[in-house]
XYZ file of C-alpha atoms in Angstrom:
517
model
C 130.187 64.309 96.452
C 131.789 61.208 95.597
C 135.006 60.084 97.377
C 136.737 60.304 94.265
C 135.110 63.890 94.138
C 136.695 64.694 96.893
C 139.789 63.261 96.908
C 140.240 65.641 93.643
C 138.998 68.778 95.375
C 142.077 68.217 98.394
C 143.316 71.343 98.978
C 147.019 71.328 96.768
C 148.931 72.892 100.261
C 152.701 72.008 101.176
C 150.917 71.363 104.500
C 153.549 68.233 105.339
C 156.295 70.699 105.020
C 154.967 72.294 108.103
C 155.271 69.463 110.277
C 158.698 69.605 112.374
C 161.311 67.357 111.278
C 161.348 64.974 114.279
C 164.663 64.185 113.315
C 166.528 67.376 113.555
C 164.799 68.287 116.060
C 165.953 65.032 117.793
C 169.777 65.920 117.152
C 169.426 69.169 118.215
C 168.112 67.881 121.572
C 170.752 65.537 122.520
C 173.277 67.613 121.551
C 171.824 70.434 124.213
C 171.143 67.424 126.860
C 175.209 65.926 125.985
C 176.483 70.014 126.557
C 174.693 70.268 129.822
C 175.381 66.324 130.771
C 179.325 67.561 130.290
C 179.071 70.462 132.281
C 177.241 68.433 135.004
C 179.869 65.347 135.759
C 182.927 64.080 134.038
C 181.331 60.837 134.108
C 179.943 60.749 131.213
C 177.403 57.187 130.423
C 178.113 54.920 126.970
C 176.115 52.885 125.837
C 175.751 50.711 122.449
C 172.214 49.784 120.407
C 173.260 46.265 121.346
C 173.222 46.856 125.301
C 170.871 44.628 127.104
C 168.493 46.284 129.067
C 167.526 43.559 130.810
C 170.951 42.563 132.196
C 170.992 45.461 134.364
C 167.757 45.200 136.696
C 169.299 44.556 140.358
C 168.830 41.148 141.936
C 166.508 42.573 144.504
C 164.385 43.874 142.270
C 163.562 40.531 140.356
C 163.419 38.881 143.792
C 160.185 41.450 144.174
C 158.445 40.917 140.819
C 155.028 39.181 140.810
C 154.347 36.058 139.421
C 152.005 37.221 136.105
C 148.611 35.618 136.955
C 148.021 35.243 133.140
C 150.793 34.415 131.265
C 151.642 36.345 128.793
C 150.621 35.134 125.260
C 153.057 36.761 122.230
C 153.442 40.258 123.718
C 157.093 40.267 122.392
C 157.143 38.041 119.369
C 157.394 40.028 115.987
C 154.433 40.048 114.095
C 154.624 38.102 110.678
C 153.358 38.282 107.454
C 150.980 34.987 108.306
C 149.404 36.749 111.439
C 145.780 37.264 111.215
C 144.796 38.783 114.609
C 140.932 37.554 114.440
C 140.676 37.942 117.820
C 142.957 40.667 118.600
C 146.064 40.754 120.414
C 148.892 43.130 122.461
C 151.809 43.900 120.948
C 155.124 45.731 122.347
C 156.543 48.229 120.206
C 160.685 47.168 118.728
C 163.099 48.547 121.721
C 166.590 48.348 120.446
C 168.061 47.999 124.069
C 166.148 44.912 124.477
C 167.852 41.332 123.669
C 166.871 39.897 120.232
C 163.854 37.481 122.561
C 162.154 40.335 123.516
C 162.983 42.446 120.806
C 159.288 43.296 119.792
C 157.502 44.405 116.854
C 158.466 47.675 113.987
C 156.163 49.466 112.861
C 157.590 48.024 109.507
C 156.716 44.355 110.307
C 152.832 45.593 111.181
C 152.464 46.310 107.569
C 153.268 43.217 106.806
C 152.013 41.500 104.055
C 152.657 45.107 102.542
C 156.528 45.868 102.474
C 157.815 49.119 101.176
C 158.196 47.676 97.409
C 155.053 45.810 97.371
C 151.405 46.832 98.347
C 150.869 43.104 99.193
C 146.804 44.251 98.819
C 147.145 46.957 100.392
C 144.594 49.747 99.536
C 144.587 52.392 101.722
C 146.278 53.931 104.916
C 144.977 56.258 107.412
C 146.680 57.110 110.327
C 147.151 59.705 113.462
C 149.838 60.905 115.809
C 151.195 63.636 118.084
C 154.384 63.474 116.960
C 155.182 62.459 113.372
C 158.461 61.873 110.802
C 156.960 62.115 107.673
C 160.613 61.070 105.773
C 160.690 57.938 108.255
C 157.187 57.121 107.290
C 157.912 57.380 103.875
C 160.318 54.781 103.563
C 157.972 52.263 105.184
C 154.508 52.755 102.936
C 154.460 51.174 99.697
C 154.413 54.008 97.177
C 151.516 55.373 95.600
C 149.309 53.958 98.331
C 146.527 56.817 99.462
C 147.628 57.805 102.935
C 145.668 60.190 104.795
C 147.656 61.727 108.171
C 145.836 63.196 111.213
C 147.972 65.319 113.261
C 147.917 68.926 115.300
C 146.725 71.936 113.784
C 150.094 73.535 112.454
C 151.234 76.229 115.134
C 150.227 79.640 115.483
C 152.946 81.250 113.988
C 152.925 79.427 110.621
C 149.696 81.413 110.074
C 146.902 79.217 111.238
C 145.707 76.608 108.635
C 141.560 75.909 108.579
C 140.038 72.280 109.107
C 140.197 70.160 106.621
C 142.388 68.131 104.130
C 145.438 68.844 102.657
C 147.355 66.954 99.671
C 151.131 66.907 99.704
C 153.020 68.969 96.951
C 155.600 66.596 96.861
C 153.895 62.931 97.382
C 150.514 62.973 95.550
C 149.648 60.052 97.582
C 149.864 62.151 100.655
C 147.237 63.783 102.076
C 146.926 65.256 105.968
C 143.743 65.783 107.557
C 143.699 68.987 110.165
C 140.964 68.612 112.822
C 139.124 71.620 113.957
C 139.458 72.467 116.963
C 136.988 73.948 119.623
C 139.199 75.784 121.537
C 143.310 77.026 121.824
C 143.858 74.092 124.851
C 142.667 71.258 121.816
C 145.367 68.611 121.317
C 145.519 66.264 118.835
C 146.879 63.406 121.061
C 145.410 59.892 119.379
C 147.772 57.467 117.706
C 146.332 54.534 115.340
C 146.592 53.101 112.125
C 144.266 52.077 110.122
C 145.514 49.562 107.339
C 143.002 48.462 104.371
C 143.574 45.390 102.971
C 141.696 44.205 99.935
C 140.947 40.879 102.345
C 140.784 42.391 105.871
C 141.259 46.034 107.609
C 144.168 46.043 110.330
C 143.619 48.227 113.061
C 146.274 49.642 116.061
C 145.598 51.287 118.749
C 148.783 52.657 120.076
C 150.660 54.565 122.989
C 153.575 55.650 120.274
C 153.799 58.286 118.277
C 155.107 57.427 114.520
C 158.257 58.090 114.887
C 161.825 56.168 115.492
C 162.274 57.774 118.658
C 158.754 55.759 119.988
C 159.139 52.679 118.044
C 163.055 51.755 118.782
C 164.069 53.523 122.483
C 160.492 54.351 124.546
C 158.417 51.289 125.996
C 155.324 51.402 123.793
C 152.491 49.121 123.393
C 150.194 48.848 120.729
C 146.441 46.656 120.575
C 146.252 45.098 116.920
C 143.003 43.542 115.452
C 142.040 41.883 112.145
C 138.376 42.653 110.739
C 137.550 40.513 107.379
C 135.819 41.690 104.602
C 132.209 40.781 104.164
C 132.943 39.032 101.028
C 135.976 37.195 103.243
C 133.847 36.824 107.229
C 133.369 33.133 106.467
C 136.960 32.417 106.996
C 137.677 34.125 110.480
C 137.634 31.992 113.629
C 136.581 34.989 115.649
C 133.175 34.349 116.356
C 131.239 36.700 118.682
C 133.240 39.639 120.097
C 131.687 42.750 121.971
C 129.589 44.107 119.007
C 127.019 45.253 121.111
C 128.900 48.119 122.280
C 129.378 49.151 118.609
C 133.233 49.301 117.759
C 132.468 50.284 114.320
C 129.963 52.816 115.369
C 132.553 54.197 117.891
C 135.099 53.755 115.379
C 133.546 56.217 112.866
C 132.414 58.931 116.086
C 136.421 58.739 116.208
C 136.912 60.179 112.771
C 134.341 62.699 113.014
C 135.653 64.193 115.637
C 138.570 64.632 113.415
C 136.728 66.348 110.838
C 136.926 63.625 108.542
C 133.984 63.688 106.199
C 131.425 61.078 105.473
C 132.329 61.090 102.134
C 136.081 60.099 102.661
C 137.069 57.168 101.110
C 138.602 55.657 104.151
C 135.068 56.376 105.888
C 133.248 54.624 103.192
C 135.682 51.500 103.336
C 134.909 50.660 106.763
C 131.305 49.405 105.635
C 133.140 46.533 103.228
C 134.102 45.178 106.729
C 132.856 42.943 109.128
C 132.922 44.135 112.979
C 130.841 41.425 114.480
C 134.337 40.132 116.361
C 135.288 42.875 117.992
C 137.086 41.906 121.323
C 137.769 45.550 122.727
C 135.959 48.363 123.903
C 136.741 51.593 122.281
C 137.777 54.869 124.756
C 138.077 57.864 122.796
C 137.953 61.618 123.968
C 137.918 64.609 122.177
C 137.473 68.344 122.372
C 134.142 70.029 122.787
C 133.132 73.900 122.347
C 131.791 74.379 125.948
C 130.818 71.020 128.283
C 129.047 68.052 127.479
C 125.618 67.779 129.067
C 123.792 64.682 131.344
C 125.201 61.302 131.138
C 123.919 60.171 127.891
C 126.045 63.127 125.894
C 128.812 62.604 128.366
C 129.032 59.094 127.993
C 130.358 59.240 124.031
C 133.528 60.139 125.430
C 136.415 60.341 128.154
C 135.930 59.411 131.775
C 132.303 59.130 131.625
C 132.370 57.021 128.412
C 135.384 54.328 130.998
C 132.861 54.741 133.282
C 130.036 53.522 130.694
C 132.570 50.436 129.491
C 133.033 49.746 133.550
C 129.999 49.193 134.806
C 129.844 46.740 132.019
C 132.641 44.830 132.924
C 132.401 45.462 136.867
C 128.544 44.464 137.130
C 129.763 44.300 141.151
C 131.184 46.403 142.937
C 133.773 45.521 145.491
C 135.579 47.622 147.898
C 138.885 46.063 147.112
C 138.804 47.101 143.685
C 142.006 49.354 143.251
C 143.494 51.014 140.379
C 147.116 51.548 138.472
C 147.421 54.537 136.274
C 150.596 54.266 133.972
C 151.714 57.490 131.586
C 154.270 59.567 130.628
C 153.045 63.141 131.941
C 151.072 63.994 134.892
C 148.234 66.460 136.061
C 148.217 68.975 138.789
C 145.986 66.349 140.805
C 143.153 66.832 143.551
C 141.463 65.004 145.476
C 137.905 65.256 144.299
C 139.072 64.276 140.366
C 140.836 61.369 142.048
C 137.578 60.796 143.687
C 135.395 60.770 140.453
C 138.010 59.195 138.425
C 138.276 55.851 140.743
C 134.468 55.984 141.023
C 133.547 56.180 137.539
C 136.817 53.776 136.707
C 135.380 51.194 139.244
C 132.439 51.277 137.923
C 130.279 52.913 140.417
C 126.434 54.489 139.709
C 126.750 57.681 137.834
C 123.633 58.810 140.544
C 126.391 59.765 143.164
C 128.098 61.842 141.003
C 129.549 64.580 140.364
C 130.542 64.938 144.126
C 129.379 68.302 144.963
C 131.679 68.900 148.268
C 134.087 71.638 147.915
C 137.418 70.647 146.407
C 139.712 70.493 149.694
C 142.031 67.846 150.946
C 139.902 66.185 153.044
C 137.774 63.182 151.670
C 134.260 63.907 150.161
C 131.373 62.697 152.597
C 129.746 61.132 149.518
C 133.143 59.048 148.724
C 133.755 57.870 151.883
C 129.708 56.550 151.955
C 130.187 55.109 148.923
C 133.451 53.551 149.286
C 133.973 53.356 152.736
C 137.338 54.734 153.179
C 138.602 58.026 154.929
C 141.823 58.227 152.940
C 143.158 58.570 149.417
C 141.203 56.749 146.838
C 143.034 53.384 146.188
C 144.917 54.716 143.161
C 148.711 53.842 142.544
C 150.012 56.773 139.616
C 152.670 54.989 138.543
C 155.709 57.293 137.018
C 159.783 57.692 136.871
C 161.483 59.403 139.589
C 164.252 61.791 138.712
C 167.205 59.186 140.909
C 165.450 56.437 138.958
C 165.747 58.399 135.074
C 169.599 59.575 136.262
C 170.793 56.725 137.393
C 169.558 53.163 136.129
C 167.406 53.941 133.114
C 169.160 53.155 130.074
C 169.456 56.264 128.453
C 169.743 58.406 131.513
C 169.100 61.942 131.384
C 169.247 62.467 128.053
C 166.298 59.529 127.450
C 163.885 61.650 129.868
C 162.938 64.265 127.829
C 159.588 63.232 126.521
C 158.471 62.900 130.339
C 156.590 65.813 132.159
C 156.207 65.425 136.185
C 155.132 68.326 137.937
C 157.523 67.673 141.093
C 156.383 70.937 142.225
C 152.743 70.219 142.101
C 153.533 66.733 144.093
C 155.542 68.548 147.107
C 153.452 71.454 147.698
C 149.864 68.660 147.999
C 151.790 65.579 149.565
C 150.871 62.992 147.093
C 154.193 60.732 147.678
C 152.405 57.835 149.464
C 150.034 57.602 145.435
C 153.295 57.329 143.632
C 155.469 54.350 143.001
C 158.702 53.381 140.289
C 157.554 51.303 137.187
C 160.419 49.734 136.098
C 159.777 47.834 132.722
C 160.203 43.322 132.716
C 162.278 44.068 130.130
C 165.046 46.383 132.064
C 165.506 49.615 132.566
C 163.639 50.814 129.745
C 161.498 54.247 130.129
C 157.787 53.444 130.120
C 156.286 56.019 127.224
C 152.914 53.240 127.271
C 149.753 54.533 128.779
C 147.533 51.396 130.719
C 145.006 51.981 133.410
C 144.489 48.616 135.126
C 141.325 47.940 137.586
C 141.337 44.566 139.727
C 140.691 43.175 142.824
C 142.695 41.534 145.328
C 142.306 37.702 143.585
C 142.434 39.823 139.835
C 139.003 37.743 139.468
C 137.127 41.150 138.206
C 138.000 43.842 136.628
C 139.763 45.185 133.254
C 142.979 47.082 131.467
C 143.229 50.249 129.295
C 145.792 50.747 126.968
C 146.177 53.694 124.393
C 147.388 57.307 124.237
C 145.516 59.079 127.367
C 147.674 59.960 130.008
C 146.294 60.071 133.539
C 145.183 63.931 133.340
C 142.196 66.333 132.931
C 143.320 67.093 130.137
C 142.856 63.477 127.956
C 140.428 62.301 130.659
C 138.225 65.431 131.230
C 136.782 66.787 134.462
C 133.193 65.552 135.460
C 131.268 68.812 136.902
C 127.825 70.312 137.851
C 125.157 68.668 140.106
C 123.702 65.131 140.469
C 120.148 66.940 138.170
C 122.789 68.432 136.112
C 125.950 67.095 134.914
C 128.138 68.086 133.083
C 131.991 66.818 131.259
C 134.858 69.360 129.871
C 137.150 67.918 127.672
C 140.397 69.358 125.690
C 141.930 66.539 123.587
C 141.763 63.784 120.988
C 142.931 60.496 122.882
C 142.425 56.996 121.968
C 142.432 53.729 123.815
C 140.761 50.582 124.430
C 139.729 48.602 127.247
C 139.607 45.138 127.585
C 138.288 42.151 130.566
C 140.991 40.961 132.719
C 139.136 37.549 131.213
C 140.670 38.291 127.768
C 143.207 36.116 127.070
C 146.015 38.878 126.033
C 144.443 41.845 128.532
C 147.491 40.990 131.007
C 149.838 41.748 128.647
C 148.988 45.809 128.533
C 151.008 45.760 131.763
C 154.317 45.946 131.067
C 155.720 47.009 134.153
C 157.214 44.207 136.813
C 154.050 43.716 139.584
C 154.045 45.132 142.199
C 155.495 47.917 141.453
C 157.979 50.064 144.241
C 156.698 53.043 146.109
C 158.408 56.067 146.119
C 160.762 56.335 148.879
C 161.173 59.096 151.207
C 163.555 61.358 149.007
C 161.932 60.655 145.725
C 159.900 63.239 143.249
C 158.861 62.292 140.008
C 160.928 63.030 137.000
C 160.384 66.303 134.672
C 162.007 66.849 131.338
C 161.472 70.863 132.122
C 164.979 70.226 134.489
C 166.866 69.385 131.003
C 166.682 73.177 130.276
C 167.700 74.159 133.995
């Protein structure tokens, strides 16, 4: 079947009325949160959109900020209509509490050429969130541009709606694409855009959802690269990228695992581009059926597919490799995933794992001979505390609500002396951006992560089985890319001042479930 086939066999289904509207939902939220923040304290916290974040981080905490090794390139500097990213580059999401320097980019102004009255040459849109405002989204897009939307499965109770693609009954432009999914824990989780141009395809990689909650008050990052057309490669000053680790081929494995079809226009568009420049690796997970099985199937995706990307970048291994793991929600954490996640992260043979001692709190005898450490694996999870969300960041409690903590989970196994504050260089802005960074003690070797996973089973997956027999669960669609520490951007993915403050002795991270207490 043709794409234009199937574009004209999309299921007619008011599908986009099913998605919540982010917005009311919003409202309804803070009005709960500014109840509950009355009953708590008289004092009640104002703020305007024109407060400066960045005016308010204490003295003592610049005096501790790191020197950035690289500096940073354009992370805040809007992108134009003249920006071709030929070699890719990191961009910070618009914050509204941030002063008009460090303002960063709308989603709006990564469009650009394309404007919402004028395609520009734009041809086609596809694009995938977690959380989504359709009417928001709306009034960005040029009109009567295709659009395809990938988000979550509509909820139980609205019925259940098979895989596949669904046109809008009020845009005809408008289609959503609804993933199958493997099992009930599947979550659609990824968040890109994919923007075809009639002289180059934009692509973004982002920690945001598309929405104006992620794009104006959340820290959020966002990797942006420019691919020519073949009829248009002779102009880019790219030159060789990373194409030997297939972007586009990883690129389309992405899609599929979204159920879109080879026959989608968008999927047939990507061949009338040019790849060869490619500067990041591509980190994708998604849901399987049962477990994926030896290192070659495990290696398409999740922690064994970082792995794969790190032993390219890490060709030696170094004992004072250590890693930072930035999210917005944690995992109920153990030591033998922390084990296998630094190992595989660091870039260590795939023959020593999975470790096969029992899951207890004392170190595994194969870590500690591979590693040579008795304690913890070097592993900072960087996260808010609740004095941290109450008190300094800008929004207070009622910002917090889109951050998950399990403070239980981090009494009850002791894992205070992993945790420590991120607090954003551009104030006291809460860190929604997902980065993983691996590096040594003279950042000589080693790489960043940036995208949607969090730093759980969940988006990561759990490595099981024996050494003969491996094996890799995995329950959502995540997206993310990694790049060298060599790359001239890569040091911009970290967003948070360096190094960052341990948690003290009273501190537990932060959990939006205490909004509803």
């Amino acid at each position: 079947m043709s794409p234009e086939a199937h574009a004209e066999n999309a299921v007619q289904n008011p599908l986009l009325a099913l998605v919540p509207d982010r917005k009311q939902l919003e409202h309804e939220r803070l009005q709960r949160v500014a109840a509950r923040e009355r009953q708590h304290s008289k004092r009640k916290r104002s703020r305007s959109a024109s407060y400066d974040a960045s005016a308010s981080v204490d003295t003592e905490e610049q005096s501790t900020k790191q020197a950035r090794i690289t500096a940073p390139s354009q992370r805040y500097t809007p992108v134009s209509s003249a920006d071709r990213f030929w070699n890719g580059a990191i961009k910070a999401t618009h914050n509204r509490y941030s002063r008009a320097a460090r303002a960063g980019t709308r989603l709006e102004q990564v469009l650009l050429p394309a404007t919402s009255a004028h395609a520009c040459g734009l041809q086609r849109v596809m694009m995938a969130s977690y959380d989504v405002d359709i009417e928001w989204l709306e009034s960005i897009f040029p009109p009567d541009i295709p659009i395809t939307y990938i988000g979550n499965p509509p909820p139980a109770h609205h019925g259940g709606v098979p895989a596949g693609l669904y046109r809008s009954d009020l845009h005809g432009n408008w289609e959503m694409a609804v993933p199958f999914r493997p099992h009930a824990r599947a979550l659609q989780h990824m968040k890109f855009l994919l923007l075809f141009f009639d002289t180059h395809v934009r692509v973004v990689i982002s920690t945001g959802n598309l929405t104006p909650l992620d794009w104006s008050r959340y820290e959020n990052m966002m990797y942006i690269q420019d691919f020519p057309s073949t009829t248009q490669a002779h102009v880019c000053t790219c030159g060789a990228g990373y194409s030997s680790y297939g972007f586009l081929a990883q690129l389309e494995r992405v899609l599929s695992s979204l159920s879109i079809p080879p026959n989608h226009a968008a999927m047939q568009k990507l061949h009338e581009y040019s790849f060869q420049g490619a500067r990041a690796h591509i980190v994708a997970s998604w849901p399987i059926q049962s477990v994926a099985r030896g290192w070659s199937n495990m290696e398409e995706a999740g922690l064994s597919r970082l792995g794969h990307v790190a032993r390219a970048l890490c060709p030696t291994i170094e004992p004072s490799l250590r890693m930072e793991a930035q999210g917005s929600s944690l995992a109920s954490y153990d030591r033998r995933w922390l084990e296998q996640f630094y190992l595989l992260a660091c870039g260590y043979p795939t023959s020593i794992l999975p470790l096969t001692s029992k899951r207890t709190e004392n170190p595994s005898p194969e870590f500690v001979q591979a590693v040579g450490i008795q304690d913890w694996p070097p592993i900072q999870i960087l996260f808010p505390t609740q004095s941290y969300v109450v008190h300094k960041s800008v929004e207070g409690r009622q910002g917090g609500g889109c951050f998950f903590g399990k403070p239980d989970d981090f009494h009850r196994r002791q894992l205070r002396g992993l945790f420590a504050q991120p607090i954003s260089e551009r104030g006291h802005l809460l860190i929604h951006a997902k980065s993983i960074l691996v590096t040594n003690d003279t950042y000589s070797n080693g790489y960043v992560y940036l995208g949607s996973h969090n730093f759980t089973r969940a988006a990561w997956g759990t490595v099981s089985g024996t050494p003969e027999h491996p094996t890799q669960s995995l329950s959502n669609w995540e997206l993310g890319v990694v790049l060298p520490l060599s790359h001239k951007d890569a040091w911009d993915a970290i967003l948070y001042q360096r190094p960052a403050q341990p948690y003290g002795a009273h501190d537990a991270p932060w959990d939006a479930n205490s909004l509803a207490a």
